[in-house]
Amino acid sequence: MLEILYIIAITVEAMSGAIAAGKKQMDPFGILIIACVTAFGGGTLRDLVLDNHPLVWVGRPDFLIITCSAALLIILVRPWIKYLTEAFLVLDAIGLITFSIIGAQKTLQLGHSYLIASIMAVFTGAFGGVIRDILCNQVPLVFRKELYGSISFLAAWMFLGLTMTSLSMTACIVMTLITGFALRILAITMNLELPKFNFDDQNKKG
Amino acid sequence: MLEILYIIAITVEAMSGAIAAGKKQMDPFGILIIACVTAFGGGTLRDLVLDNHPLVWVGRPDFLIITCSAALLIILVRPWIKYLTEAFLVLDAIGLITFSIIGAQKTLQLGHSYLIASIMAVFTGAFGGVIRDILCNQVPLVFRKELYGSISFLAAWMFLGLTMTSLSMTACIVMTLITGFALRILAITMNLELPKFNFDDQNKKG
Amino acid sequence: MLEILYIIAITVEAMSGAIAAGKKQMDPFGILIIACVTAFGGGTLRDLVLDNHPLVWVGRPDFLIITCSAALLIILVRPWIKYLTEAFLVLDAIGLITFSIIGAQKTLQLGHSYLIASIMAVFTGAFGGVIRDILCNQVPLVFRKELYGSISFLAAWMFLGLTMTSLSMTACIVMTLITGFALRILAITMNLELPKFNFDDQNKKG
């Protein structure tokens, strides 16, 4: 089941990358690269940091073909993208939680602590989008808007907590997915954000 | 022969990095760093992703001295750089194809598939410039202008195709270099670009 | 002694990251991430490049708790930050030299040359700030202003030179710290910068 969810997740992330690249007037080659980087960037960063080789997409090139196809599809259907924004947000929420669960699980399997596992969940879930925004020359959205990284973090701890109970792995995954998904949709619909603080520049105040 | 071409390639890439850094009003220390990052960034990314250690410049510090010298030369001759733009484009085209061939060849030697080899060719050839542009806070040029990454990709597949024939390695390299170089010069002189698409922002349209 | 200095260094770097993130209107989650990236980014880059695993913060999660606490403290005391600018510059100078010494020392221990050790000193000392600036979408300050990376480089060579004498390691560290710190404070108070050059864009001149 995780594999199916993983394929949905990389497909959606690739599409979000392709849309961001297209809005920056990139050519098809740039769009393909940004799509792949968005889909695999978080997991790549996690595996580099944990020295876990080969990387997912190096070992499974078929996943690359899926993300490239998703990006090409976005180029083809670009006039209708604006009607699909809500569908994307829903799919992206599934992708975020899936990536977070996979990131936490893989890190545990490599013998690391729960704290590192929860951080790697956020790397896997949110850092594809961070790298996408850096390549598109924007302050990463994840750090500024909506409960995104923090929901990834919460979902990771919920999943880690559930694995300590006697529940089956499938039950842990399903419960985390439903709760995380609900939280994320709630955050979007209620426009929830963490509070932001005023760090006045000394010069402006002076 | 590849070693000579490689030295030309890192020299040219270092110079292009130094020029970009100078235009951003960086100090000599920043210029040196950007020059080295532009020259070695693509190969470093490739070797990190493939877990191929030691990195080229860690194992061969003499290459670092070459790129630093190239950057210092650029600082010295800066008033005349504007008369050399065309010479740079020609040298950069040689660098791009050389890096692509080396990237593809090294990846094959590590036992990876042709698909991964062609992707690593693009990493090696084009990502030094991507990292340069990120450090200079620009949307990477490679993703937006001219046939650059796509020529790297084509050259890689041509090289990989030729190695499957009975031709000697030298013949494969020379033929790929000449064809790739010609394509790149053609792209520059005819101002060829891949088509770009209009991803209208929903809000602007609304 | 190096461990105490190291803890001071990551604390100060985390605070500088938290302040930069706060000024970019990031939410608390973004502030925590930028704080940790600023504190550990330079060392992480060094260890990835040298293939030295596990990374410091993966092996010592207690260090992560220190940097997160430092970032939370900054959020709490933000109205008073503007009165502490000078204290930060002093602490940051200590952090820079400490990171540089640690970076050089670790690289030597891994069996690399003095040249690579001095480069890794700059990576460790200055690249946390570079990654912070990239994530905050700014041209890295290190490449443009003040003698920062270059003092890291000088301190590394002074330390490497001293280790070749008969002095004890503690003496080498203390002498490098004092000299490097004095140089950095001198650079700040006298507003010293390396000269910058005029790379006119051809189009503007034309």
mmCIF file with all atom_site columns, N, CA and C in Angstrom, chain A residues 42-56 106 110 120, chain C residues 48 53:
data_model
loop_
_atom_site.group_PDB
_atom_site.id
_atom_site.type_symbol
_atom_site.label_atom_id
_atom_site.label_alt_id
_atom_site.label_comp_id
_atom_site.label_asym_id
_atom_site.label_entity_id
_atom_site.label_seq_id
_atom_site.pdbx_PDB_ins_code
_atom_site.Cartn_x
_atom_site.Cartn_y
_atom_site.Cartn_z
_atom_site.occupancy
_atom_site.B_iso_or_equiv
_atom_site.pdbx_formal_charge
_atom_site.auth_seq_id
_atom_site.auth_comp_id
_atom_site.auth_asym_id
_atom_site.auth_atom_id
_atom_site.pdbx_PDB_model_num
ATOM 1  N N  . GLY A 1 42  ? 13.393 15.783 -1.537 1.00 0.00 ? 42  GLY A N  1
ATOM 2  C CA . GLY A 1 42  ? 13.323 15.550 -0.105 1.00 0.00 ? 42  GLY A CA 1
ATOM 3  C C  . GLY A 1 42  ? 13.933 14.212 0.274  1.00 0.00 ? 42  GLY A C  1
ATOM 4  N N  . GLY A 1 43  ? 13.554 13.167 -0.445 1.00 0.00 ? 43  GLY A N  1
ATOM 5  C CA . GLY A 1 43  ? 14.091 11.840 -0.156 1.00 0.00 ? 43  GLY A CA 1
ATOM 6  C C  . GLY A 1 43  ? 15.583 11.758 -0.427 1.00 0.00 ? 43  GLY A C  1
ATOM 7  N N  . THR A 1 44  ? 16.045 12.464 -1.476 1.00 0.00 ? 44  THR A N  1
ATOM 8  C CA . THR A 1 44  ? 17.475 12.474 -1.794 1.00 0.00 ? 44  THR A CA 1
ATOM 9  C C  . THR A 1 44  ? 18.270 13.122 -0.673 1.00 0.00 ? 44  THR A C  1
ATOM 10 N N  . LEU A 1 45  ? 17.781 14.258 -0.194 1.00 0.00 ? 45  LEU A N  1
ATOM 11 C CA . LEU A 1 45  ? 18.451 14.951 0.911  1.00 0.00 ? 45  LEU A CA 1
ATOM 12 C C  . LEU A 1 45  ? 18.514 14.028 2.128  1.00 0.00 ? 45  LEU A C  1
ATOM 13 N N  . ARG A 1 46  ? 17.389 13.363 2.445  1.00 0.00 ? 46  ARG A N  1
ATOM 14 C CA . ARG A 1 46  ? 17.348 12.437 3.578  1.00 0.00 ? 46  ARG A CA 1
ATOM 15 C C  . ARG A 1 46  ? 18.394 11.335 3.416  1.00 0.00 ? 46  ARG A C  1
ATOM 16 N N  . ASP A 1 47  ? 18.449 10.735 2.225  1.00 0.00 ? 47  ASP A N  1
ATOM 17 C CA . ASP A 1 47  ? 19.358 9.603  2.037  1.00 0.00 ? 47  ASP A CA 1
ATOM 18 C C  . ASP A 1 47  ? 20.820 10.052 2.000  1.00 0.00 ? 47  ASP A C  1
ATOM 19 N N  . LEU A 1 48  ? 21.085 11.249 1.502  1.00 0.00 ? 48  LEU A N  1
ATOM 20 C CA . LEU A 1 48  ? 22.458 11.761 1.548  1.00 0.00 ? 48  LEU A CA 1
ATOM 21 C C  . LEU A 1 48  ? 22.878 11.982 2.995  1.00 0.00 ? 48  LEU A C  1
ATOM 22 N N  . VAL A 1 49  ? 21.984 12.588 3.762  1.00 0.00 ? 49  VAL A N  1
ATOM 23 C CA . VAL A 1 49  ? 22.291 12.908 5.158  1.00 0.00 ? 49  VAL A CA 1
ATOM 24 C C  . VAL A 1 49  ? 22.494 11.627 5.973  1.00 0.00 ? 49  VAL A C  1
ATOM 25 N N  . LEU A 1 50  ? 21.725 10.593 5.645  1.00 0.00 ? 50  LEU A N  1
ATOM 26 C CA . LEU A 1 50  ? 21.832 9.335  6.394  1.00 0.00 ? 50  LEU A CA 1
ATOM 27 C C  . LEU A 1 50  ? 22.796 8.350  5.736  1.00 0.00 ? 50  LEU A C  1
ATOM 28 N N  . ASP A 1 51  ? 23.421 8.770  4.623  1.00 0.00 ? 51  ASP A N  1
ATOM 29 C CA . ASP A 1 51  ? 24.360 7.914  3.887  1.00 0.00 ? 51  ASP A CA 1
ATOM 30 C C  . ASP A 1 51  ? 23.695 6.591  3.488  1.00 0.00 ? 51  ASP A C  1
ATOM 31 N N  . ASN A 1 52  ? 22.490 6.698  2.951  1.00 0.00 ? 52  ASN A N  1
ATOM 32 C CA . ASN A 1 52  ? 21.695 5.536  2.579  1.00 0.00 ? 52  ASN A CA 1
ATOM 33 C C  . ASN A 1 52  ? 21.669 5.410  1.062  1.00 0.00 ? 52  ASN A C  1
ATOM 34 N N  . HIS A 1 53  ? 22.543 4.583  0.501  1.00 0.00 ? 53  HIS A N  1
ATOM 35 C CA . HIS A 1 53  ? 22.680 4.453  -0.946 1.00 0.00 ? 53  HIS A CA 1
ATOM 36 C C  . HIS A 1 53  ? 22.289 3.051  -1.404 1.00 0.00 ? 53  HIS A C  1
ATOM 37 N N  . PRO A 1 54  ? 21.882 2.844  -2.683 1.00 0.00 ? 54  PRO A N  1
ATOM 38 C CA . PRO A 1 54  ? 21.658 3.898  -3.682 1.00 0.00 ? 54  PRO A CA 1
ATOM 39 C C  . PRO A 1 54  ? 20.405 4.719  -3.387 1.00 0.00 ? 54  PRO A C  1
ATOM 40 N N  . LEU A 1 55  ? 20.375 5.942  -3.879 1.00 0.00 ? 55  LEU A N  1
ATOM 41 C CA . LEU A 1 55  ? 19.192 6.783  -3.754 1.00 0.00 ? 55  LEU A CA 1
ATOM 42 C C  . LEU A 1 55  ? 18.021 6.111  -4.451 1.00 0.00 ? 55  LEU A C  1
ATOM 43 N N  . VAL A 1 56  ? 16.801 6.441  -3.986 1.00 0.00 ? 56  VAL A N  1
ATOM 44 C CA . VAL A 1 56  ? 15.597 5.803  -4.510 1.00 0.00 ? 56  VAL A CA 1
ATOM 45 C C  . VAL A 1 56  ? 15.546 5.854  -6.034 1.00 0.00 ? 56  VAL A C  1
ATOM 46 N N  . LYS A 1 106 ? 11.730 4.723  7.137  1.00 0.00 ? 106 LYS A N  1
ATOM 47 C CA . LYS A 1 106 ? 13.045 4.382  6.615  1.00 0.00 ? 106 LYS A CA 1
ATOM 48 C C  . LYS A 1 106 ? 14.148 4.734  7.603  1.00 0.00 ? 106 LYS A C  1
ATOM 49 N N  . LEU A 1 110 ? 16.930 2.245  9.545  1.00 0.00 ? 110 LEU A N  1
ATOM 50 C CA . LEU A 1 110 ? 18.386 2.410  9.491  1.00 0.00 ? 110 LEU A CA 1
ATOM 51 C C  . LEU A 1 110 ? 18.994 2.481  10.892 1.00 0.00 ? 110 LEU A C  1
ATOM 52 N N  . MET A 1 120 ? 13.643 13.555 9.762  1.00 0.00 ? 120 MET A N  1
ATOM 53 C CA . MET A 1 120 ? 13.736 13.030 8.403  1.00 0.00 ? 120 MET A CA 1
ATOM 54 C C  . MET A 1 120 ? 12.365 12.967 7.741  1.00 0.00 ? 120 MET A C  1
ATOM 55 N N  . LEU C 1 48  ? 29.488 15.699 4.264  1.00 0.00 ? 48  LEU C N  1
ATOM 56 C CA . LEU C 1 48  ? 28.999 15.059 3.038  1.00 0.00 ? 48  LEU C CA 1
ATOM 57 C C  . LEU C 1 48  ? 30.111 14.998 2.004  1.00 0.00 ? 48  LEU C C  1
ATOM 58 N N  . HIS C 1 53  ? 30.583 9.979  7.974  1.00 0.00 ? 53  HIS C N  1
ATOM 59 C CA . HIS C 1 53  ? 29.283 9.690  8.601  1.00 0.00 ? 53  HIS C CA 1
ATOM 60 C C  . HIS C 1 53  ? 29.471 8.986  9.927  1.00 0.00 ? 53  HIS C C  1
#
